[in-house]
Coordinates of C-alpha atoms (C1' of nucleotides) in Angstrom, one line a residue:
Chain A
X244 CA -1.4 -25.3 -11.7
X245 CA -0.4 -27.5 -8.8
X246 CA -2.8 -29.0 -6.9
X247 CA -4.1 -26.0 -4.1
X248 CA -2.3 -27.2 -0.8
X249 CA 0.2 -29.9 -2.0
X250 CA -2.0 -32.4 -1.8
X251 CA -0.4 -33.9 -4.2
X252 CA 2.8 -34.4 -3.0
X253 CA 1.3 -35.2 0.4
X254 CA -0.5 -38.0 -0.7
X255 CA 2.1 -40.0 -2.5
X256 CA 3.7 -40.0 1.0
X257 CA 0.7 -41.2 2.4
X258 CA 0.7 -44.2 -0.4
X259 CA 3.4 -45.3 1.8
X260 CA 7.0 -47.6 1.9
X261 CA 5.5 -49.8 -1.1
X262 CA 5.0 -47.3 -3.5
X263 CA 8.1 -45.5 -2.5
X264 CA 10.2 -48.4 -2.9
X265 CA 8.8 -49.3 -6.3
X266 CA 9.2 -46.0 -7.5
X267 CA 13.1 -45.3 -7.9
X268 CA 12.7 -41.9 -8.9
X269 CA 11.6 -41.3 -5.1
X270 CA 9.0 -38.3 -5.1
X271 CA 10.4 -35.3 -3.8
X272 CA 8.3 -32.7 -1.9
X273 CA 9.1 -30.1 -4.0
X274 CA 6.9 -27.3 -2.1
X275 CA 7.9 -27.5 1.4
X276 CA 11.4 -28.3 -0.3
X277 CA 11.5 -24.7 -1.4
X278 CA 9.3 -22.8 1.5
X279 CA 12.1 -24.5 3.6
X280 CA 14.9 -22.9 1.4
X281 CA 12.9 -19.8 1.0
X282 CA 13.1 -18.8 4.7
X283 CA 16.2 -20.1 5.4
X284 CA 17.4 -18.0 2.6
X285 CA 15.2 -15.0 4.3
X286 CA 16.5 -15.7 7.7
X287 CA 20.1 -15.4 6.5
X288 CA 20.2 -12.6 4.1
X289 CA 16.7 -10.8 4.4
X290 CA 14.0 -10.8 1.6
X291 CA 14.9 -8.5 -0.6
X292 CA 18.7 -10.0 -0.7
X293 CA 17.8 -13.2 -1.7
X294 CA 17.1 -14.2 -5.0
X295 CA 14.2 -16.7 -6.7
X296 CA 17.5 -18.5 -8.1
X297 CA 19.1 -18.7 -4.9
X298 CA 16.0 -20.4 -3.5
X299 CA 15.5 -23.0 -6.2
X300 CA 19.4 -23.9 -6.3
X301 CA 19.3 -24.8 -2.7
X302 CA 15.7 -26.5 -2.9
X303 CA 17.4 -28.5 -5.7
X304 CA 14.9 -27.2 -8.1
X305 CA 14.6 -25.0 -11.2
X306 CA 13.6 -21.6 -11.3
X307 CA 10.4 -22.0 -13.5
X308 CA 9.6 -24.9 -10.9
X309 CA 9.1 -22.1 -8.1
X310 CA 6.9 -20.3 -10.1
X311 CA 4.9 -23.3 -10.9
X312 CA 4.3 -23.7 -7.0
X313 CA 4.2 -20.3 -5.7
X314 CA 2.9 -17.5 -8.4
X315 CA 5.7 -14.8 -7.1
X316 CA 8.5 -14.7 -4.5
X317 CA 5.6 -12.4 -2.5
X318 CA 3.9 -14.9 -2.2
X319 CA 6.4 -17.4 -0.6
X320 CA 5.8 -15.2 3.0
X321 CA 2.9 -16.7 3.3
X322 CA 4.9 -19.7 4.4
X323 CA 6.9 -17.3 6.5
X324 CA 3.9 -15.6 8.4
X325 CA 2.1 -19.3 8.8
X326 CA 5.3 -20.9 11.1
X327 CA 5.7 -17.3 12.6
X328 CA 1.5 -16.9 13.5
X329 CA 1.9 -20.8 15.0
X330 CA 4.7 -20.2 17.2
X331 CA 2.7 -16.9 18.6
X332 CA -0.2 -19.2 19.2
X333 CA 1.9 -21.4 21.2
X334 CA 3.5 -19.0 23.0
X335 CA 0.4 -16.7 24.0
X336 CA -1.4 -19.6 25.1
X337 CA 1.1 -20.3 27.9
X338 CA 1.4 -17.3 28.7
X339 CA -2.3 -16.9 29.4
X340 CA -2.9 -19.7 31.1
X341 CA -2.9 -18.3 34.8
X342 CA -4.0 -14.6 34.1
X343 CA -7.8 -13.4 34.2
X344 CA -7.4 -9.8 34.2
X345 CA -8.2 -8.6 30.7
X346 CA -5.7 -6.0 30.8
X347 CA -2.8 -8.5 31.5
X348 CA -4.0 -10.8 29.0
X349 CA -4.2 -8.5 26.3
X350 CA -0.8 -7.3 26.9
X351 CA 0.1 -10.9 27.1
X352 CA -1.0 -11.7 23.9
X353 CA 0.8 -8.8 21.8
X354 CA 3.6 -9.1 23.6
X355 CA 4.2 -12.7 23.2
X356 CA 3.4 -11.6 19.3
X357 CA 6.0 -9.5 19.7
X358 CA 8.6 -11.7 21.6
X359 CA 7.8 -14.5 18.8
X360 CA 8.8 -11.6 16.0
X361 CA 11.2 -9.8 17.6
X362 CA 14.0 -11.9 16.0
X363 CA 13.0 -11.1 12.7
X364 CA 12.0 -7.5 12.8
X365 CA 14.2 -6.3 9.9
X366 CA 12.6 -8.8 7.4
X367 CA 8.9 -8.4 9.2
X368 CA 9.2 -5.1 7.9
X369 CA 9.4 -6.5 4.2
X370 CA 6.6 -8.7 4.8
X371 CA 4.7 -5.9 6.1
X372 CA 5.6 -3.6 3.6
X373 CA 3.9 -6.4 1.1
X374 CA 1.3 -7.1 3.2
X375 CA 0.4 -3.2 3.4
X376 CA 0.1 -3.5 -0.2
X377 CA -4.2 -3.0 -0.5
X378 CA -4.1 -5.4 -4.2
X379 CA -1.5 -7.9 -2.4
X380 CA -3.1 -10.9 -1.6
X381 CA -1.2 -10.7 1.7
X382 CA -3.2 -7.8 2.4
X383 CA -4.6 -8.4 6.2
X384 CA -8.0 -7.5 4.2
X385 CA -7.9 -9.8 1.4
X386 CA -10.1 -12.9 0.4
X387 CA -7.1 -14.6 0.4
X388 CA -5.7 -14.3 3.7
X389 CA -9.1 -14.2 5.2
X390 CA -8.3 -17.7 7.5
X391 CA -5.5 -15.8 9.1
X392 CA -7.5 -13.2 9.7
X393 CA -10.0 -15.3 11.2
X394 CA -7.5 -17.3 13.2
X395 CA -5.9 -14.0 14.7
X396 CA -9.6 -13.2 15.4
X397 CA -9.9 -16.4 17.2
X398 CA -6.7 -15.8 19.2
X399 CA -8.0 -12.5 20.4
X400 CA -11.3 -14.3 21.1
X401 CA -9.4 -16.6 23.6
X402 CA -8.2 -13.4 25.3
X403 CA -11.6 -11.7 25.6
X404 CA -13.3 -15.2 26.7
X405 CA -10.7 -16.1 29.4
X406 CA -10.8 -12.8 31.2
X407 CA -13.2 -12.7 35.1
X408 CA -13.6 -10.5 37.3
X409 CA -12.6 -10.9 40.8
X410 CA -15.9 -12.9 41.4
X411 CA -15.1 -15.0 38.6
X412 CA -17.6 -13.4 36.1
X413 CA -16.7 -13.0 32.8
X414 CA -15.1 -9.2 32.6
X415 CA -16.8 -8.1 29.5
X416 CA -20.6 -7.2 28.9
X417 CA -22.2 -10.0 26.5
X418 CA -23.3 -7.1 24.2
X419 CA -19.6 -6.1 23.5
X420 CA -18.0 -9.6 23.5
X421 CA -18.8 -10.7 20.2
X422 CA -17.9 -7.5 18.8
X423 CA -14.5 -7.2 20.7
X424 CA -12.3 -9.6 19.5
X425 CA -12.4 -8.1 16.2
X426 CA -11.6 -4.5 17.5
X427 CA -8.9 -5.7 19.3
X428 CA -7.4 -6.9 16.1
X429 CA -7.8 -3.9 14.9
X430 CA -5.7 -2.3 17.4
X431 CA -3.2 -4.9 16.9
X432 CA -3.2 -4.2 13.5
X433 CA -2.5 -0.9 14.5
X434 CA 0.6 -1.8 16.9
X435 CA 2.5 -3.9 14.0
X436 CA 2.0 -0.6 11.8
X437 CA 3.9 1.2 15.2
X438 CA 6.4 -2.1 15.8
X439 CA 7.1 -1.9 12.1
X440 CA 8.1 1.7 12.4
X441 CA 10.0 1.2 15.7
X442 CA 13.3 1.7 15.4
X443 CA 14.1 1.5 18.7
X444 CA 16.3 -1.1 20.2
X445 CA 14.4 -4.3 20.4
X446 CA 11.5 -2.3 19.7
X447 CA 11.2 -1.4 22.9
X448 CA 8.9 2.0 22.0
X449 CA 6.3 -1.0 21.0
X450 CA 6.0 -2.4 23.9
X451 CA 5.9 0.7 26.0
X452 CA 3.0 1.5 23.7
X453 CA 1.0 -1.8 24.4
X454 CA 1.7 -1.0 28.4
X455 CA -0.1 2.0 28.2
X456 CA -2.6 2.0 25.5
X457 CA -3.8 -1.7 26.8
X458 CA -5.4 0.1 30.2
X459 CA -6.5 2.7 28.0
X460 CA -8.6 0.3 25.3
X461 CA -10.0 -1.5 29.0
X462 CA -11.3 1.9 30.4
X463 CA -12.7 2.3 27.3
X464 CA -14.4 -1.2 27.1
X465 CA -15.9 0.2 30.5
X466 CA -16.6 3.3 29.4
X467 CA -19.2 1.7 26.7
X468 CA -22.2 1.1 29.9
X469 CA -22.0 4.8 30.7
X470 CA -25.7 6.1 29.1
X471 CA -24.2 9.5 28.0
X472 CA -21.6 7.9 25.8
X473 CA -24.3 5.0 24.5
X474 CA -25.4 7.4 21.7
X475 CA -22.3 7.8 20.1
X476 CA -21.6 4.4 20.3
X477 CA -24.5 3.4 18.7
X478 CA -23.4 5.9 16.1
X479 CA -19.9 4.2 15.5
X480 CA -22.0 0.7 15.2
X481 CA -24.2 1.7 12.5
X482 CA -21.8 3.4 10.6
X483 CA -19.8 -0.1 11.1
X484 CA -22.5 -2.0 9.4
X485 CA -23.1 0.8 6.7
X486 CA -19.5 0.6 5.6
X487 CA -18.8 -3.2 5.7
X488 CA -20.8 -4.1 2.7
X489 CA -19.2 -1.5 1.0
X490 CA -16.0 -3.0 1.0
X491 CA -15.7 -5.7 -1.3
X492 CA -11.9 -7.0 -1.2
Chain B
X46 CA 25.4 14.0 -7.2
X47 CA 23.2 17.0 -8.6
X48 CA 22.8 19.9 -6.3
X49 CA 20.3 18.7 -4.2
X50 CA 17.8 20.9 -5.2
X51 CA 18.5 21.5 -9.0
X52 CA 20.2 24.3 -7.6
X53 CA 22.2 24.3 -10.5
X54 CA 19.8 23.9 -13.5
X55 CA 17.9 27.0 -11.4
X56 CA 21.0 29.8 -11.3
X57 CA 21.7 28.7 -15.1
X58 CA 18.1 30.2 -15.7
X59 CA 18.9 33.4 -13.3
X60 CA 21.6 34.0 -15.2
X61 CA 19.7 35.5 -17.9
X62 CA 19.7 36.0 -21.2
X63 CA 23.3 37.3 -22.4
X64 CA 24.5 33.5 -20.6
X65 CA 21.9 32.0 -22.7
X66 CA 22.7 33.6 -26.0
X67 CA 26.5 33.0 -25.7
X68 CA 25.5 29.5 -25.1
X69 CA 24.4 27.7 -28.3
X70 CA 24.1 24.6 -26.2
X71 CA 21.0 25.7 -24.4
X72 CA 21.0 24.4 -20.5
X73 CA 18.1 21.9 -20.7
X74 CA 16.2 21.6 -17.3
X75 CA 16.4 18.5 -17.3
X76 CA 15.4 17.8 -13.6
X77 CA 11.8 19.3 -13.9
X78 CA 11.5 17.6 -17.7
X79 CA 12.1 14.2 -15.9
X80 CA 9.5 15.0 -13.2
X81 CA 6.6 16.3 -16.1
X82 CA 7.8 12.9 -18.1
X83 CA 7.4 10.4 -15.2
X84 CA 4.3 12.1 -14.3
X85 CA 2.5 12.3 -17.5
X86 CA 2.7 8.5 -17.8
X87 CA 2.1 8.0 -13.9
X88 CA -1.1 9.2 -15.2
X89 CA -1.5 8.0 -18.0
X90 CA -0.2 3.7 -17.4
X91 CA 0.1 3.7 -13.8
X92 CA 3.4 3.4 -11.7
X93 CA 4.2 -0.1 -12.0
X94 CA 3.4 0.3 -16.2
X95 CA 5.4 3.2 -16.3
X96 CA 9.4 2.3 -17.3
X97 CA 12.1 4.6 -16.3
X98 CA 13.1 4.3 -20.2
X99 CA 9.9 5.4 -21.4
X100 CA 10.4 8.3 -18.9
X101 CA 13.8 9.0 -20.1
X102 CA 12.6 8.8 -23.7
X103 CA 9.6 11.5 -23.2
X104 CA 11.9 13.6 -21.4
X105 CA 14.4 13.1 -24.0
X106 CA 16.8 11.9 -21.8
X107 CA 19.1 8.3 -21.2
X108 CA 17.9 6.1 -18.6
X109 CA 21.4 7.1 -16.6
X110 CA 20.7 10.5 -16.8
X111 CA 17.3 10.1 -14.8
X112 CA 19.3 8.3 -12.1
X113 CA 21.6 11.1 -12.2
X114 CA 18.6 13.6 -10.8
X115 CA 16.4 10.4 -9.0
X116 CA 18.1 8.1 -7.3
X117 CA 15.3 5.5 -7.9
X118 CA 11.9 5.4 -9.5
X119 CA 10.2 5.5 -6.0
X120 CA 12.1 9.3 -5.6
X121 CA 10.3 10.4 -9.2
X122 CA 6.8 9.7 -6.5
X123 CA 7.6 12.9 -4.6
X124 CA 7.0 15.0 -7.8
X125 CA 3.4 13.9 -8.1
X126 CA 2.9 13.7 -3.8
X127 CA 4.4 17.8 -4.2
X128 CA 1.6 18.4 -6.8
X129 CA -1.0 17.0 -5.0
X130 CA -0.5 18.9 -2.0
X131 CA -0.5 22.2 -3.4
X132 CA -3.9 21.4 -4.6
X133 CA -5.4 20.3 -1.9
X134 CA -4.0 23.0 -0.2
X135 CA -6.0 25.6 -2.6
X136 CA -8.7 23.4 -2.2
X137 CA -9.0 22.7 1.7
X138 CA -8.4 26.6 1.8
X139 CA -11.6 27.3 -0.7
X140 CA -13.7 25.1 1.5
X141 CA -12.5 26.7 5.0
X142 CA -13.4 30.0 4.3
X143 CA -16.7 30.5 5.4
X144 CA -16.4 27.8 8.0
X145 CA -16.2 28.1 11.6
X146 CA -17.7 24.7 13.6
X147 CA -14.6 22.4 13.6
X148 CA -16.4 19.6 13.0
X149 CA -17.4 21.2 9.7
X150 CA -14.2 22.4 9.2
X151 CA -12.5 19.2 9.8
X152 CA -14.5 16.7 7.2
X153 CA -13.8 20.4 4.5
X154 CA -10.3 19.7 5.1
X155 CA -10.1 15.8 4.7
X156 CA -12.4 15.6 1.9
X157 CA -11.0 18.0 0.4
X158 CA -8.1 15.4 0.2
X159 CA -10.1 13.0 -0.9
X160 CA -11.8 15.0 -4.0
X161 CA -7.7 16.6 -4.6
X162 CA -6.2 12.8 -4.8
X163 CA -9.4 10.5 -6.0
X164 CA -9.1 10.9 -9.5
X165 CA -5.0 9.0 -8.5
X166 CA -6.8 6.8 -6.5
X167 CA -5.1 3.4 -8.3
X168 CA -1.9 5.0 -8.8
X169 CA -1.9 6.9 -5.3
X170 CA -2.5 3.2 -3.8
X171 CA 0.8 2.5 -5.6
X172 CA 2.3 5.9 -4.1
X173 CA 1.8 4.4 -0.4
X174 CA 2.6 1.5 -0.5
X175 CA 6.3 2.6 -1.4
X176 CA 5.1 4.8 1.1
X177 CA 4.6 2.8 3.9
X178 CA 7.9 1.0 3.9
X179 CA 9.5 2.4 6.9
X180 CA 13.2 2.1 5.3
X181 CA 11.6 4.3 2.2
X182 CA 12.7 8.0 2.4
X183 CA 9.2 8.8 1.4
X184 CA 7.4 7.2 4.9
X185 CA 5.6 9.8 6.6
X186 CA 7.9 9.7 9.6
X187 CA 11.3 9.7 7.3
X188 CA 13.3 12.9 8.1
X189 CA 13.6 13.1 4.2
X190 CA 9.9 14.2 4.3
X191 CA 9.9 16.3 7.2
X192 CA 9.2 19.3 5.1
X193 CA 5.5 18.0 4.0
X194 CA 4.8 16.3 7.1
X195 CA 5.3 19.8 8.8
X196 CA 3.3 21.5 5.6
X197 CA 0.5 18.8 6.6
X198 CA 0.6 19.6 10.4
X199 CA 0.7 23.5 9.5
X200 CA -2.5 22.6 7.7
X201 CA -4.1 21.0 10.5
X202 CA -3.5 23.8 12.4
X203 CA -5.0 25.9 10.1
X204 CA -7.8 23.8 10.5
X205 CA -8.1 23.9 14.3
X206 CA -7.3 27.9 15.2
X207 CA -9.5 29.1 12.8
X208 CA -12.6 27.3 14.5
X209 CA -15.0 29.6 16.8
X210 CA -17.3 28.7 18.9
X211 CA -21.2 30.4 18.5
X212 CA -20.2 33.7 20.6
X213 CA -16.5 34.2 18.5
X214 CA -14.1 32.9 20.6
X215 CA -10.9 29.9 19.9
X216 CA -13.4 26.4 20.0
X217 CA -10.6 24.8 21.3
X218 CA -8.7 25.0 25.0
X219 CA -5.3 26.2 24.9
X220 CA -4.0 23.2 26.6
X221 CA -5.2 21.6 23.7
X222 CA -4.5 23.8 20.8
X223 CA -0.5 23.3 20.4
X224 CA -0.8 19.4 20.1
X225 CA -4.0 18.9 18.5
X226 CA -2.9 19.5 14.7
X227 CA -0.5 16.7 14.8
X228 CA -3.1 14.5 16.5
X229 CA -5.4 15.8 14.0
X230 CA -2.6 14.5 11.3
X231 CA -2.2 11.4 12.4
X232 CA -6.1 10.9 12.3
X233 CA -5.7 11.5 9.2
X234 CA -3.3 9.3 8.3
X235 CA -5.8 6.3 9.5
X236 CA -8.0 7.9 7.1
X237 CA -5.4 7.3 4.7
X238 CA -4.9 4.3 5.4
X239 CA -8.6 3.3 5.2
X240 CA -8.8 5.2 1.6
X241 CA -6.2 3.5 0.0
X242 CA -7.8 -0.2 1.1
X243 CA -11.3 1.4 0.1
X244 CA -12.8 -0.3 -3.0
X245 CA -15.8 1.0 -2.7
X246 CA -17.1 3.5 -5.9
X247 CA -15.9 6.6 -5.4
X248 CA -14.5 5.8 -2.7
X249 CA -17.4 6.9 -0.9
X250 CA -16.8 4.7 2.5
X251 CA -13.8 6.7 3.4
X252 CA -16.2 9.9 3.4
X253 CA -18.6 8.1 5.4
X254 CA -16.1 6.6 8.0
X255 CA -14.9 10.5 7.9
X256 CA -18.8 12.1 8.2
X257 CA -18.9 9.6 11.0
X258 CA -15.7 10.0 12.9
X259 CA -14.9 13.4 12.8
X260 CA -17.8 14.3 15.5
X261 CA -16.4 11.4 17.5
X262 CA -13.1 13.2 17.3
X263 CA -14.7 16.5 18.2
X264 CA -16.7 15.2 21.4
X265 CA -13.9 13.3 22.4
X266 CA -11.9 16.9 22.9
X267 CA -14.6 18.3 24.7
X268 CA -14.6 15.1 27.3
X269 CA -10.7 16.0 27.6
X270 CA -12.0 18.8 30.5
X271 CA -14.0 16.6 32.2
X272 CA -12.0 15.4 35.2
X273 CA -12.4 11.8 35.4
X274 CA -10.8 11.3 32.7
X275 CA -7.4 13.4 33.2
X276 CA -5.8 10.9 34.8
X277 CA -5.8 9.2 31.7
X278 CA -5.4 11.6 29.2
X279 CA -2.0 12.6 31.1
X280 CA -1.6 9.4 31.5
X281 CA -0.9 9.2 27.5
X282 CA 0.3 12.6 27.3
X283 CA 3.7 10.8 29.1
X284 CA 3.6 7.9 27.2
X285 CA 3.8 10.0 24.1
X286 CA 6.5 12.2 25.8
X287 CA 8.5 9.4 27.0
X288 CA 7.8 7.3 23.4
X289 CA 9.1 10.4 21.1
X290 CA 12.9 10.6 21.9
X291 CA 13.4 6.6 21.7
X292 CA 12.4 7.1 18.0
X293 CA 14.8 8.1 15.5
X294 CA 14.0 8.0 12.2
Chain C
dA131 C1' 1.0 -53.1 -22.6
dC132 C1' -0.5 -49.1 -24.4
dC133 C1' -2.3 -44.6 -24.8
dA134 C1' -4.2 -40.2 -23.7
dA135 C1' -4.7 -36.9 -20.3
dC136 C1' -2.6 -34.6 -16.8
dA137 C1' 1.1 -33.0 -13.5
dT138 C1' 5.6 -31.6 -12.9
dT139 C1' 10.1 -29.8 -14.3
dT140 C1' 13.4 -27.4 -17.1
dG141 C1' 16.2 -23.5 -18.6
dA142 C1' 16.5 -20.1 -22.0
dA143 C1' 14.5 -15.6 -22.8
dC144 C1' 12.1 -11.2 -21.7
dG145 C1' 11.5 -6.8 -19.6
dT146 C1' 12.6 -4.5 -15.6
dG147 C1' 15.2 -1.2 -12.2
dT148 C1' 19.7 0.0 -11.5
dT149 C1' 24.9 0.7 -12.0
dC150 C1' 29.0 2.2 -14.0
dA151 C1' 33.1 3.4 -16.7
dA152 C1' 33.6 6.4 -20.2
dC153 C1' 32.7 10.7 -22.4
dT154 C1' 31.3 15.6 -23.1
dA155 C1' 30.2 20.1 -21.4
dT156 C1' 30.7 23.8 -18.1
dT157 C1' 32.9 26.4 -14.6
dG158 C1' 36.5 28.7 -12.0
dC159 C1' 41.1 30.1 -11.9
dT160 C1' 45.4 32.0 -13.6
Chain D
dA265 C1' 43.5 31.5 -23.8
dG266 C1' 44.3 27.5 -21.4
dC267 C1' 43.9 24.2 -17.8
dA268 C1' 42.2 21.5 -14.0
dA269 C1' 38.1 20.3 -11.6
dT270 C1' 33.5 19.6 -11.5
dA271 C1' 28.8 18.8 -13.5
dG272 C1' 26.1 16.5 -16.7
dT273 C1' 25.2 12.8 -19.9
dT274 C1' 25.4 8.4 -22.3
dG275 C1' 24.2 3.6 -23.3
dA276 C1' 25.9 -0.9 -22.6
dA277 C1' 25.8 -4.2 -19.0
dC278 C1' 24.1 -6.5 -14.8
dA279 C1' 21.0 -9.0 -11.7
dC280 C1' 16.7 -9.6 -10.8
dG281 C1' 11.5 -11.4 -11.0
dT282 C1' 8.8 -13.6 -14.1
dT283 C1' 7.1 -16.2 -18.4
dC284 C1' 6.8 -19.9 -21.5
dA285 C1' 7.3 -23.5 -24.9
dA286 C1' 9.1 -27.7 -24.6
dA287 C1' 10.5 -32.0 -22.2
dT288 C1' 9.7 -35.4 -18.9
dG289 C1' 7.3 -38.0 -15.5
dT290 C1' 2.8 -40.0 -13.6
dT291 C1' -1.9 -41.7 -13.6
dG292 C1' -6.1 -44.0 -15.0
dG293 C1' -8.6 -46.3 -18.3
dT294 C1' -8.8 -50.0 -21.8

DNA sequence: ACCAACATTTGAACGTGTTCAACTATTGCT
DNA sequence: AGCAATAGTTGAACACGTTCAAATGTTGGT
């Protein structure tokens, strides 16, 4: 087994010119040699169309070599959905740089998630159908993709934190605003299972979606202070923390 | 291409016995001995364990001929999703009898789903995540399986008319009554959803989250009358209206 | 300098789903 | 009865993801 996160390889960079020159057989970084293949390879001809073989002949190495880096060509998205999750980072946080209104900013943030996937919807869909896989370890729910999870989390926590009312209060009751961030994954979850299925042009259902569910989710938040509704609420929370231990993924 | 039904295996039957008798070479149906092969071992190894030549081999078949009826091994999945349905359909029926609070008779009909499909719990996990590929003619919204999703909405309806109130009368508006069963469905789908990623024994979170939920969903089409919130609720009613033609499938 | 442990790399081989040209059986028509 | 067209059937062959024993490179200790 290689060493977990190419440290490795990383290091004997870090050993520097020296150790480089004296070493003819220069070390090659063989991982991010064949993530780099990989989604070029995906890019060009989808996931299903290209090949472990094809992958390894352009990284320069062997098939069996692959496989001693990345346990299955599933498992090479990963690298796919990292770049892909970075470049919606960047892109959401410019975009939410002057708003407050929580409304805007949550429809700023999926739709800069969907303006950084657009371009790669047809092979998304692969991904997703993957990641939709409950043993997958690309599963959204699984141990193993828990600090994506956590990072999307984090990005939806921005959102949520960054949003003032007119007096420049923060928009959301301190009771719900550790709680929210995680819902509101949830319902983005629940827009890339719609933006998967959109086969409209440019997805253009999706966004039309996040427009008008977005207000919808904000009444709602508002919604949560009114004392008749507080009872089922508190109803939905304890059945939350009944059923969470009861998932172990 | 076989008749797309096996038509033609069918009529050879109808034709009765003098056909029969003056063939020696019996008309297998081979179509139907394919689908009790595939399934036998479905249940028996799992999908992935199950090989389309041991299929062919139990049904006494060559591995061509299989592809001859099934265009892939995903198709040979419908057979067992058919099956299923029918009993759960028995079953939710059993259980509605005597019922008349929709709440009530909503959990009868999703747990009857859940007792119908747990004992395929590991393979049925399999099932949807062919499933849940939106190019697979088996997604939900494919027009390949419009016939069950329409079975599966006629069920929910089922569900929904026969409900009375305490003094006899429909328990749910009019205005209501004609889209709710497909809203209904689609709930149920994200039950679905949530039982297929449910580790828990027994699955007995996804009959909690349903216990829990389904007088959510019931109070939440009571509050559809109150006026403060039509606005909203038509609000989505021409979302959905404007959404549905942009989405061919 | 040497050796033992470890990390990396190789490519042939395996079992899989799927395809296809060839073959056989059946049907419809005269 | 005979013939052409169609339906059904076969199994070898293909391309793929994956595995594995073996070969090679690298490191750290003496």
């Amino acid at each position: 087994m290689p060493n977990d996160d190419g440290d490795a390889a990383e290091r004997a960079v870090e050993d520097g010119s020296v150790t480089r020159s004296l070493q003819p057989m220069a070390r090659r970084q063989t991982k991010p040699a064949i993530i780099d293949a990989a989604l070029g390879l995906f890019e060009e001809r989808g996931f299903e169309a290209t090949t472990m073989r094809a992958i390894a002949e352009r990284a320069g190495v062997s098939v069996g070599n692959a496989y001693y880096y990345f346990a299955s060509k599933d498992e090479l998205i990963q690298g796919f959905y990292d770049r892909a999750m970075e470049e919606h980072a960047a892109a959401s946080a410019e975009r939410l740089a002057g708003l407050t209104d929580l409304t805007e900013r949550i429809v700023a943030h999926a739709d800069s998630w969907f303006a950084a996937l657009g371009r790669y919807h047809q092979f998304a869909t692969q991904f997703f159908r993957v990641a939709s896989d409950p043993s997958s370890p690309l599963s959204p729910f699984s141990s193993r993709s828990a600090p994506a999870r956590e990072a999307a989390i984090a990005g939806w926590r921005d959102v949520v934190e960054g949003a003032r009312t007119g007096d420049g209060s923060p928009a959301v009751a301190d009771r719900l605003r550790s709680e929210l961030p995680e819902l509101l994954w949830l319902y983005h979850l629940g827009l890339i299972l719609f933006w998967v299925h959109d086969g409209s042009a440019d997805q253009a259902a999706s966004r039309l979606v996040l427009a008008g569910t977005a207000p919808v989710i904000v009444r709602a938040i508002g919604l949560a202070d009114v004392p008749e509704l507080a009872a089922t609420i508190d109803d939905l929370a304890r059945l939350v923390a009944t059923i969470r231990p009861m998932l172990a993924t």
